[in-house]
Short mmCIF file of C-alpha atoms and ligand atoms in Angstrom, two decimals:
data_model
loop_
_atom_site.label_atom_id
_atom_site.label_comp_id
_atom_site.label_asym_id
_atom_site.label_seq_id
_atom_site.Cartn_x
_atom_site.Cartn_y
_atom_site.Cartn_z
CA MET A 1 -0.14 -0.38 -0.36
CA GLN A 2 2.70 2.49 0.92
CA GLY A 3 4.70 2.14 -2.63
CA GLU A 4 1.03 2.86 -3.98
CA LEU A 5 0.61 5.84 -2.22
CA ASN A 6 3.92 6.98 -3.13
CA GLY A 7 3.49 6.28 -6.29
CA ALA A 8 0.15 8.23 -6.25
CA ALA A 9 1.04 10.65 -4.89
CA ARG A 10 3.77 11.19 -7.10
CA ALA A 11 1.84 11.78 -9.96
CA LEU A 12 -0.33 14.54 -8.13
CA ALA A 13 2.47 16.44 -7.70
CA GLY A 14 3.65 15.80 -11.22
CA GLY A 15 1.98 19.13 -12.64
CA GLY A 16 -0.91 19.54 -14.75
CA THR A 17 -4.32 19.22 -14.57
CA VAL A 18 -5.34 16.80 -11.47
CA VAL A 19 -9.04 15.86 -11.78
CA ALA A 20 -11.87 14.25 -9.20
CA LEU A 21 -14.00 12.18 -9.71
CA THR A 22 -16.89 11.21 -6.80
CA GLY A 23 -19.42 8.96 -5.56
CA ALA A 24 -21.31 7.74 -3.03
CA GLY A 25 -18.06 5.91 -1.41
CA ILE A 26 -16.89 9.29 -0.38
CA SER A 27 -19.73 10.56 1.93
CA ILE A 28 -21.01 6.69 3.37
CA ASP A 29 -18.93 7.77 6.82
CA SER A 30 -21.04 11.21 6.67
CA GLY A 31 -24.30 9.68 6.73
CA ILE A 32 -25.83 9.44 3.03
CA PRO A 33 -26.66 6.80 2.66
CA ALA A 34 -25.75 4.93 -0.49
CA PHE A 35 -27.86 4.75 -3.32
CA ARG A 36 -27.46 1.63 -4.40
CA GLY A 37 -27.04 0.39 -1.24
CA SER A 38 -28.80 -1.17 1.45
CA GLN A 39 -29.76 0.97 4.08
CA GLY A 40 -31.39 2.62 5.32
CA LEU A 41 -34.36 4.97 3.12
CA TRP A 42 -33.52 2.41 -0.53
CA ASP A 43 -35.06 -0.47 2.11
CA ARG A 44 -37.97 1.74 2.66
CA TYR A 45 -38.01 3.26 -0.56
CA ASP A 46 -37.75 1.44 -3.47
CA PRO A 47 -36.22 4.03 -5.50
CA MET A 48 -38.09 2.83 -9.04
CA ASP A 49 -41.16 3.55 -7.12
CA TYR A 50 -39.74 7.18 -5.88
CA ALA A 51 -36.84 8.23 -7.56
CA THR A 52 -37.88 8.81 -11.43
CA ILE A 53 -39.51 11.65 -12.79
CA GLU A 54 -42.53 10.61 -13.89
CA ALA A 55 -42.80 8.98 -9.95
CA PHE A 56 -42.31 12.08 -9.52
CA THR A 57 -44.66 14.39 -11.59
CA SER A 58 -47.88 11.84 -11.33
CA HIS A 59 -47.63 11.44 -7.34
CA PRO A 60 -45.77 14.47 -5.33
CA GLU A 61 -47.17 13.67 -2.83
CA LYS A 62 -45.82 10.97 -2.33
CA VAL A 63 -42.41 10.90 -3.33
CA TRP A 64 -42.33 14.54 -1.46
CA PRO A 65 -42.27 12.59 2.36
CA MET A 66 -38.85 10.54 0.94
CA LEU A 67 -37.15 14.11 -0.39
CA LEU A 68 -37.68 15.19 2.75
CA GLU A 69 -36.26 11.91 5.11
CA LEU A 70 -33.01 12.53 1.96
CA GLU A 71 -33.67 16.59 3.06
CA ASP A 72 -33.14 15.42 6.98
CA LEU A 73 -30.50 12.90 6.46
CA MET A 74 -28.32 16.53 3.67
CA ALA A 75 -28.67 18.81 6.85
CA ALA A 76 -27.67 16.26 9.41
CA ALA A 77 -24.19 15.58 7.43
CA ARG A 78 -20.67 17.54 7.91
CA PRO A 79 -17.80 16.33 5.25
CA ASN A 80 -15.36 14.30 6.26
CA PRO A 81 -11.96 13.38 6.02
CA ALA A 82 -11.86 13.12 2.35
CA HIS A 83 -13.84 15.58 1.39
CA SER A 84 -11.50 17.85 3.59
CA ALA A 85 -8.62 16.62 1.45
CA LEU A 86 -9.97 16.72 -1.66
CA ALA A 87 -10.15 20.52 -0.44
CA GLU A 88 -6.35 20.57 1.21
CA LEU A 89 -5.67 19.41 -2.41
CA GLU A 90 -7.23 22.45 -4.42
CA GLN A 91 -5.72 24.99 -1.33
CA MET A 92 -2.14 23.93 -2.62
CA GLY A 93 -2.69 24.03 -6.62
CA ARG A 94 -3.07 20.21 -7.02
CA MET A 95 -6.97 20.01 -7.27
CA HIS A 96 -7.88 21.89 -10.48
CA LEU A 97 -12.02 20.74 -10.43
CA VAL A 98 -13.63 18.18 -8.69
CA ILE A 99 -16.37 16.64 -10.45
CA THR A 100 -19.27 14.57 -8.35
CA GLN A 101 -22.40 12.11 -8.85
CA ASN A 102 -23.15 13.37 -4.96
CA ILE A 103 -26.21 15.58 -4.06
CA ASP A 104 -25.02 16.85 -1.15
CA GLY A 105 -22.64 19.69 -1.50
CA LEU A 106 -20.39 18.26 0.93
CA HIS A 107 -17.56 19.42 -1.08
CA GLN A 108 -18.12 23.12 -1.40
CA ALA A 109 -18.69 22.47 2.95
CA ALA A 110 -15.71 21.44 3.04
CA GLY A 111 -14.10 24.62 1.54
CA SER A 112 -13.89 22.37 -2.53
CA ARG A 113 -14.68 26.09 -4.96
CA ARG A 114 -14.19 24.19 -8.36
CA VAL A 115 -16.85 21.44 -7.85
CA VAL A 116 -19.08 20.19 -11.18
CA GLU A 117 -22.32 18.86 -9.77
CA LEU A 118 -23.48 15.70 -12.40
CA HIS A 119 -26.82 15.01 -10.64
CA GLY A 120 -27.39 18.69 -9.36
CA SER A 121 -27.33 19.86 -6.00
CA GLY A 122 -30.18 18.92 -3.07
CA ARG A 123 -29.53 22.00 -1.78
CA ARG A 124 -31.51 23.91 -4.63
CA MET A 125 -34.50 23.75 -5.87
CA ILE A 126 -35.98 24.31 -8.91
CA CYS A 127 -39.43 24.70 -10.93
CA LEU A 128 -41.08 22.12 -12.93
CA ASP A 129 -42.59 24.05 -15.31
CA CYS A 130 -40.50 27.97 -15.19
CA GLY A 131 -36.87 26.72 -13.74
CA GLN A 132 -37.56 29.91 -11.11
CA ARG A 133 -34.61 28.02 -8.59
CA TYR A 134 -35.30 28.30 -4.85
CA GLY A 135 -33.65 27.82 -1.62
CA LYS A 136 -34.88 24.56 0.56
CA SER A 137 -36.54 26.22 3.23
CA ILE A 138 -39.76 26.47 0.31
CA VAL A 139 -40.56 22.81 1.29
CA SER A 140 -41.01 23.52 4.96
CA MET A 141 -44.16 26.40 4.36
CA GLY A 142 -47.10 26.06 3.41
CA ASP A 143 -48.75 23.28 2.01
CA MET A 144 -47.09 19.74 -0.23
CA PRO A 145 -46.44 18.85 -2.36
CA PRO A 146 -44.67 22.82 -2.91
CA ARG A 147 -45.92 24.92 -5.43
CA CYS A 148 -44.18 27.75 -7.66
CA ALA A 149 -45.27 30.89 -8.02
CA CYS A 150 -45.69 29.58 -11.80
CA GLY A 151 -48.52 27.21 -9.96
CA GLY A 152 -46.14 24.65 -11.18
CA LEU A 153 -44.48 21.46 -9.57
CA ILE A 154 -41.21 22.34 -7.76
CA LYS A 155 -38.46 19.74 -6.91
CA PRO A 156 -35.46 19.53 -5.76
CA ASP A 157 -33.23 20.78 -8.31
CA VAL A 158 -31.16 17.50 -8.37
CA ILE A 159 -31.61 14.40 -11.75
CA PHE A 160 -34.30 11.32 -11.76
CA PHE A 161 -33.83 8.72 -12.73
CA GLY A 162 -34.90 9.41 -16.68
CA GLU A 163 -34.03 12.89 -16.06
CA ALA A 164 -30.88 14.21 -18.71
CA LEU A 165 -27.97 15.01 -16.46
CA PRO A 166 -26.82 19.06 -17.17
CA GLN A 167 -25.38 19.45 -20.57
CA ARG A 168 -23.33 22.66 -19.04
CA ALA A 169 -21.69 20.21 -15.83
CA LEU A 170 -21.68 17.13 -18.57
CA LEU A 171 -19.61 19.35 -20.75
CA THR A 172 -17.54 20.75 -18.54
CA ALA A 173 -17.02 17.55 -17.28
CA MET A 174 -15.38 15.98 -20.82
CA GLU A 175 -13.53 18.91 -20.92
CA ALA A 176 -11.81 18.30 -17.78
CA ALA A 177 -11.75 14.22 -18.36
CA ALA A 178 -9.83 14.67 -21.66
CA ARG A 179 -6.79 17.29 -20.81
CA CYS A 180 -5.93 16.20 -17.26
CA ARG A 181 -2.76 14.94 -16.01
CA VAL A 182 -4.16 13.15 -13.89
CA MET A 183 -7.47 11.45 -12.85
CA LEU A 184 -8.17 11.27 -9.24
CA VAL A 185 -11.35 8.22 -9.43
CA VAL A 186 -13.32 8.31 -4.99
CA GLY A 187 -15.78 5.88 -3.79
CA THR A 188 -17.26 5.72 -6.91
CA SER A 189 -16.98 1.83 -9.38
CA ALA A 190 -18.04 4.57 -12.40
CA VAL A 191 -20.97 2.26 -13.81
CA VAL A 192 -23.08 4.32 -14.06
CA ALA A 193 -23.07 6.37 -17.57
CA PRO A 194 -22.08 8.46 -18.46
CA ALA A 195 -19.39 9.73 -15.20
CA SER A 196 -18.46 5.77 -16.48
CA SER A 197 -16.69 7.87 -19.79
CA LEU A 198 -15.44 10.05 -18.06
CA PRO A 199 -11.71 7.48 -16.05
CA LEU A 200 -11.93 6.12 -20.27
CA VAL A 201 -12.02 8.76 -21.89
CA ALA A 202 -9.13 10.81 -19.44
CA LYS A 203 -7.14 7.31 -19.93
CA GLN A 204 -7.39 7.36 -23.35
CA ASN A 205 -5.90 11.16 -23.34
CA ARG A 206 -2.52 9.21 -21.11
CA ALA A 207 -3.25 10.72 -18.11
CA THR A 208 -2.67 8.62 -14.69
CA ILE A 209 -5.89 7.55 -12.69
CA ILE A 210 -5.61 6.90 -9.32
CA GLU A 211 -8.61 4.96 -7.39
CA VAL A 212 -9.74 5.13 -4.03
CA ASN A 213 -11.90 2.17 -3.45
CA PRO A 214 -12.47 -0.35 -0.71
CA GLU A 215 -13.08 -3.36 -2.82
CA PRO A 216 -11.95 -3.03 -6.94
CA THR A 217 -14.54 -1.65 -9.05
CA GLY A 218 -14.31 -2.58 -13.47
CA LEU A 219 -11.33 -0.18 -14.20
CA THR A 220 -9.48 -1.76 -11.28
CA GLU A 221 -7.37 -4.22 -13.56
CA GLY A 222 -7.84 -2.38 -16.83
CA VAL A 223 -7.60 1.40 -17.00
CA THR A 224 -6.40 2.52 -13.30
CA ASP A 225 -2.50 2.76 -12.56
CA TYR A 226 -2.59 3.37 -8.88
CA PHE A 227 -5.20 1.30 -6.36
CA LEU A 228 -5.91 2.36 -2.56
CA GLN A 229 -8.17 0.08 -1.91
CA GLU A 230 -9.47 1.17 1.41
CA GLY A 231 -12.04 3.99 2.83
CA ALA A 232 -11.56 7.18 1.72
CA THR A 233 -12.16 8.66 4.94
CA GLN A 234 -8.86 6.69 5.39
CA ILE A 235 -6.56 7.50 2.67
CA MET A 236 -7.07 10.43 1.63
CA PRO A 237 -4.67 12.08 4.41
CA ARG A 238 -2.53 9.42 4.03
CA LEU A 239 -2.36 11.06 0.29
CA VAL A 240 -1.74 14.48 0.66
CA GLN A 241 -0.16 14.12 4.05
CA ALA A 242 2.70 11.65 1.46
CA LEU A 243 2.21 14.63 -0.96
CA ARG A 244 3.78 16.83 1.64
CA SER A 245 6.19 14.62 2.13
CA LEU A 246 8.02 14.15 -1.15
CA PRO A 247 11.50 15.42 -1.49
ZN1 ZN B 301 -42.61 28.47 -11.35
#
């Protein structure tokens, strides 16, 4: 492990653009359950009944209680040492963009300033009809489901199944993947398109791929150059330390 850690640290130190791609695994230790796991919320709410755009638009009053529980989870969540390590890398000039599949806003809460949210943000609301954005306090006021002044349904500004990804975020992510010299993949098996293509695009453009995951993924064998097999909370501070300790 120390050899892989030092190799990864040297890659980060080597100059050029560094980007991170993060997923649910980085936020589990902050109390946000993995969407595709079997913990808590998703035991009780089948994503097919609660997380598709069709389910939301046809039965918003049924979906909102689940969304409010998710809001509570996110309100209670705090960044963990892995989020902080990525923010520290940015401050050191060794992290140029964090691309995340998470909607919890914990990268920004940890201090990362350059963040692209591929699946939107659970900390904003949007009107499905006119596109007006709201803070999340709108949901605690008045009747369920919350409605916009225009009469449209208000929904968290996150991507439900069946919705297109935000195009500008996706374009920024693809461009960063194509030009980066190092991609740090943290807490994601990167199996869900289109995020799954980002490490491949980076690799095709000769980037070094560093992977932080507790178990091997589809990337580990053929794509990853340095595999740090441990939880993000444990290994990310050690990676920063290894980088700081380089001669
Ligand atoms: Zn509206």
